[in-house]
Coordinates of C-alpha atoms in Angstrom, one line a residue:
Chain A
D1 CA 83.6 -130.0 -68.1
T2 CA 80.1 -129.3 -66.8
G3 CA 79.1 -132.9 -66.5
V4 CA 76.0 -134.6 -68.0
S5 CA 72.9 -132.5 -67.6
Q6 CA 69.3 -133.8 -67.5
D7 CA 66.1 -131.9 -67.6
P8 CA 63.6 -132.0 -66.0
R9 CA 64.8 -133.5 -62.7
H10 CA 61.3 -134.6 -61.8
K11 CA 58.2 -135.1 -63.9
I12 CA 54.7 -136.0 -62.6
T13 CA 52.1 -136.8 -65.2
K14 CA 48.8 -138.7 -65.6
R15 CA 48.7 -142.1 -67.3
G16 CA 48.2 -141.8 -71.0
Q17 CA 50.1 -138.6 -71.4
N18 CA 53.3 -138.2 -73.4
V19 CA 56.5 -137.0 -71.8
T20 CA 59.9 -136.0 -73.2
F21 CA 63.2 -135.8 -71.4
R22 CA 66.4 -134.1 -72.5
C23 CA 70.0 -135.0 -71.9
D24 CA 73.0 -132.8 -72.6
P25 CA 76.2 -134.9 -72.5
I26 CA 79.7 -133.8 -71.8
S27 CA 80.6 -131.7 -74.8
E28 CA 83.3 -133.8 -76.5
H29 CA 81.7 -137.2 -75.8
N30 CA 80.6 -139.1 -78.9
R31 CA 78.5 -141.8 -77.2
L32 CA 75.3 -141.2 -75.3
Y33 CA 73.3 -143.8 -73.3
W34 CA 69.9 -144.0 -71.8
Y35 CA 69.2 -146.3 -68.8
R36 CA 66.1 -146.8 -66.6
Q37 CA 66.3 -147.5 -62.9
T38 CA 63.5 -148.6 -60.6
L39 CA 63.6 -148.4 -56.8
G40 CA 66.1 -150.8 -55.2
Q41 CA 67.4 -152.0 -58.6
G42 CA 70.5 -151.2 -60.7
P43 CA 70.1 -149.3 -63.9
E44 CA 68.9 -151.2 -67.0
F45 CA 70.1 -150.3 -70.5
L46 CA 67.7 -148.8 -72.9
T47 CA 69.6 -147.5 -75.9
Y48 CA 72.8 -145.7 -77.0
F49 CA 74.0 -143.4 -79.7
Q50 CA 77.3 -142.9 -81.4
N51 CA 77.2 -139.3 -82.6
E52 CA 73.7 -139.1 -84.2
A53 CA 73.4 -142.8 -85.0
Q54 CA 71.3 -145.0 -82.7
L55 CA 73.4 -148.2 -82.6
E56 CA 71.6 -150.4 -80.1
K57 CA 68.2 -150.7 -78.5
S58 CA 67.1 -152.9 -75.6
R59 CA 64.0 -155.1 -75.7
L60 CA 62.9 -152.9 -72.8
L61 CA 62.5 -150.1 -75.3
S62 CA 58.9 -150.7 -76.4
D63 CA 57.4 -149.0 -79.4
R64 CA 56.0 -146.3 -77.1
F65 CA 59.6 -145.2 -76.5
S66 CA 61.6 -143.2 -78.9
A67 CA 65.0 -141.6 -78.6
E68 CA 66.8 -139.1 -80.8
R69 CA 70.1 -137.4 -81.0
P70 CA 69.6 -135.2 -84.1
K71 CA 72.9 -133.3 -84.2
G72 CA 75.0 -135.7 -82.3
S73 CA 75.0 -133.5 -79.2
F74 CA 71.9 -133.5 -76.9
S75 CA 69.4 -136.3 -76.9
T76 CA 65.7 -136.6 -76.1
L77 CA 63.8 -139.6 -74.9
E78 CA 60.0 -139.6 -75.5
I79 CA 57.5 -141.9 -73.9
Q80 CA 54.1 -141.9 -75.5
R81 CA 50.9 -143.0 -73.8
T82 CA 52.6 -143.4 -70.4
E83 CA 51.7 -146.3 -68.2
Q84 CA 52.1 -146.7 -64.5
G85 CA 55.0 -149.2 -65.1
D86 CA 56.9 -146.4 -66.7
S87 CA 57.5 -144.8 -63.3
A88 CA 61.2 -144.9 -62.8
M89 CA 64.4 -142.8 -62.8
Y90 CA 65.6 -142.3 -66.4
L91 CA 69.4 -141.8 -66.4
C92 CA 71.6 -140.5 -69.2
A93 CA 75.3 -141.2 -69.5
S94 CA 78.0 -140.2 -72.0
S95 CA 81.5 -141.4 -72.9
L96 CA 84.3 -140.7 -75.2
E97 CA 84.9 -143.9 -77.1
Q98 CA 88.2 -144.0 -79.0
Q99 CA 89.9 -147.2 -78.1
G100 CA 87.3 -148.7 -75.8
N101 CA 87.5 -149.2 -72.0
Q102 CA 86.2 -145.7 -71.2
P103 CA 83.9 -145.0 -68.2
Q104 CA 80.4 -143.7 -68.7
H105 CA 79.6 -140.5 -66.9
F106 CA 76.0 -140.2 -65.6
G107 CA 73.7 -137.3 -65.1
D108 CA 71.4 -137.0 -62.0
G109 CA 68.5 -138.5 -63.9
T110 CA 64.8 -137.5 -64.5
R111 CA 62.4 -139.1 -62.0
L112 CA 59.1 -139.9 -63.7
S113 CA 56.0 -140.5 -61.6
I114 CA 52.8 -141.7 -63.4
L115 CA 49.6 -141.0 -61.5
Chain B
S1 CA 67.5 -158.3 -66.5
Q2 CA 70.4 -158.0 -64.0
Q3 CA 73.4 -160.2 -64.7
G4 CA 75.8 -158.9 -62.1
E5 CA 75.0 -160.3 -58.7
E6 CA 76.3 -158.4 -55.8
D7 CA 76.9 -159.5 -52.3
P8 CA 76.0 -158.4 -49.7
Q9 CA 72.8 -156.6 -50.5
A10 CA 73.3 -154.4 -47.4
L11 CA 76.3 -153.7 -45.2
S12 CA 76.5 -151.6 -42.0
I13 CA 79.9 -150.8 -40.5
Q14 CA 81.5 -148.3 -38.1
E15 CA 83.6 -145.4 -39.3
G16 CA 87.2 -146.4 -39.7
E17 CA 86.4 -150.0 -40.6
N18 CA 86.9 -151.5 -44.0
A19 CA 84.1 -152.5 -46.3
T20 CA 84.2 -155.2 -48.9
M21 CA 81.6 -155.7 -51.6
N22 CA 81.6 -158.6 -54.1
C23 CA 80.2 -158.9 -57.6
S24 CA 79.8 -162.0 -59.8
Y25 CA 78.9 -162.2 -63.5
K26 CA 78.1 -164.8 -66.1
T27 CA 79.5 -163.9 -69.5
S28 CA 82.9 -162.7 -70.9
I29 CA 83.7 -159.1 -70.2
N30 CA 85.7 -156.3 -71.8
N31 CA 85.9 -154.5 -68.5
L32 CA 84.1 -154.1 -65.2
Q33 CA 83.3 -150.8 -63.6
W34 CA 82.3 -149.8 -60.1
Y35 CA 79.9 -146.9 -59.4
R36 CA 78.5 -145.2 -56.3
Q37 CA 75.1 -143.7 -56.1
N38 CA 73.8 -141.4 -53.3
S39 CA 70.1 -141.4 -52.8
G40 CA 68.2 -139.6 -55.5
R41 CA 71.3 -138.8 -57.5
G42 CA 73.0 -140.2 -60.6
L43 CA 75.9 -142.7 -60.5
V44 CA 79.5 -141.6 -59.9
H45 CA 82.2 -143.6 -61.6
L46 CA 84.8 -145.0 -59.2
I47 CA 87.1 -147.5 -60.9
L48 CA 87.3 -149.3 -64.3
I49 CA 89.2 -152.6 -64.4
R50 CA 90.0 -154.2 -67.7
S51 CA 89.7 -157.9 -68.3
N52 CA 93.4 -158.3 -68.5
E53 CA 94.0 -156.5 -65.1
R54 CA 93.8 -158.2 -61.7
E55 CA 93.9 -155.2 -59.3
K56 CA 93.6 -151.5 -59.3
H57 CA 93.8 -148.8 -56.7
S58 CA 92.4 -145.4 -56.4
G59 CA 92.9 -143.6 -53.0
R60 CA 91.0 -145.7 -50.4
L61 CA 89.5 -147.9 -53.0
R62 CA 90.9 -151.3 -54.2
V63 CA 89.3 -153.4 -56.9
T64 CA 90.2 -156.9 -57.8
L65 CA 89.1 -159.0 -60.7
D66 CA 89.3 -162.8 -61.1
T67 CA 88.1 -163.7 -64.6
S68 CA 88.5 -167.4 -63.9
K69 CA 85.9 -167.1 -61.1
K70 CA 84.0 -164.3 -63.0
S71 CA 84.0 -162.2 -59.9
S72 CA 85.2 -158.8 -58.6
S73 CA 85.5 -157.1 -55.3
L74 CA 85.6 -153.5 -54.1
L75 CA 87.4 -152.7 -50.9
I76 CA 86.9 -149.4 -49.2
T77 CA 89.5 -148.8 -46.5
A78 CA 89.2 -146.6 -43.5
S79 CA 85.5 -145.9 -44.2
R80 CA 83.9 -142.5 -43.5
A81 CA 80.3 -141.6 -42.9
A82 CA 80.3 -139.8 -46.3
D83 CA 80.9 -143.2 -48.0
T84 CA 77.3 -144.1 -47.1
A85 CA 75.7 -144.9 -50.5
S86 CA 74.7 -147.7 -52.9
Y87 CA 77.6 -149.3 -54.8
F88 CA 77.1 -151.0 -58.1
C89 CA 79.3 -153.1 -60.3
A90 CA 78.7 -152.9 -64.0
K91 CA 80.1 -155.1 -66.7
R92 CA 80.8 -154.3 -70.2
E93 CA 80.7 -157.4 -72.4
T94 CA 83.2 -158.1 -75.1
S95 CA 80.5 -157.3 -77.7
G96 CA 78.5 -154.1 -77.5
S97 CA 78.8 -150.9 -75.5
R98 CA 76.0 -151.3 -72.9
L99 CA 76.8 -151.7 -69.2
T100 CA 74.9 -154.4 -67.3
F101 CA 74.5 -153.5 -63.6
G102 CA 74.0 -155.6 -60.6
E103 CA 71.4 -154.8 -57.9
G104 CA 73.9 -153.0 -55.8
T105 CA 75.1 -153.1 -52.2
Q106 CA 73.7 -150.5 -49.8
L107 CA 76.6 -149.4 -47.5
T108 CA 75.9 -147.6 -44.3
V109 CA 78.9 -146.2 -42.4
N110 CA 77.9 -145.2 -38.9
P111 CA 79.8 -142.3 -37.3

């Protein structure tokens, strides 16, 4: 169990650019979640996958955001035409859901800064 | 939007003292989870308590859940400087898989 891995740890980009983050979940976990956290706040849910299927999306996930989990393993989160308000920590989590009531295990996040 | 409210927002204690953090919520839950976050890092899962449970222990941690009052508390006994972190409660509603987090309690344990 190597834990949830996120890459990159930090991303600095200019407004208007596209960015892509990667998350590698714990290997046997079937669910993968994306959250966003701004300074001084708790994480806010963005979306989650069960295997390769995207089952739920938050209203926070505007049409500039897209997430994929093509083979049911790693996931990518892309933000197009970044805005200053996108600056945040993007957290990925995974869980093994069989009978419910399972904890989510988080990675260390990708901190995005928009100049 | 944040639906778990935590109290206090900040807590400063001396090593060896106990720390109690409280969390309230508004809707029905499947379970409630407590997490710790060190500055600049991800969240570390501490305890999960199901809606039909009233109390759980893990080492120096004790979590209670009162579904009639829609509240939970996290007690850290005999605190250590290494316990300094932000603590979040997160509820999982009866429908869906998402976690809804509160704004957290910033705990500082002074050596």
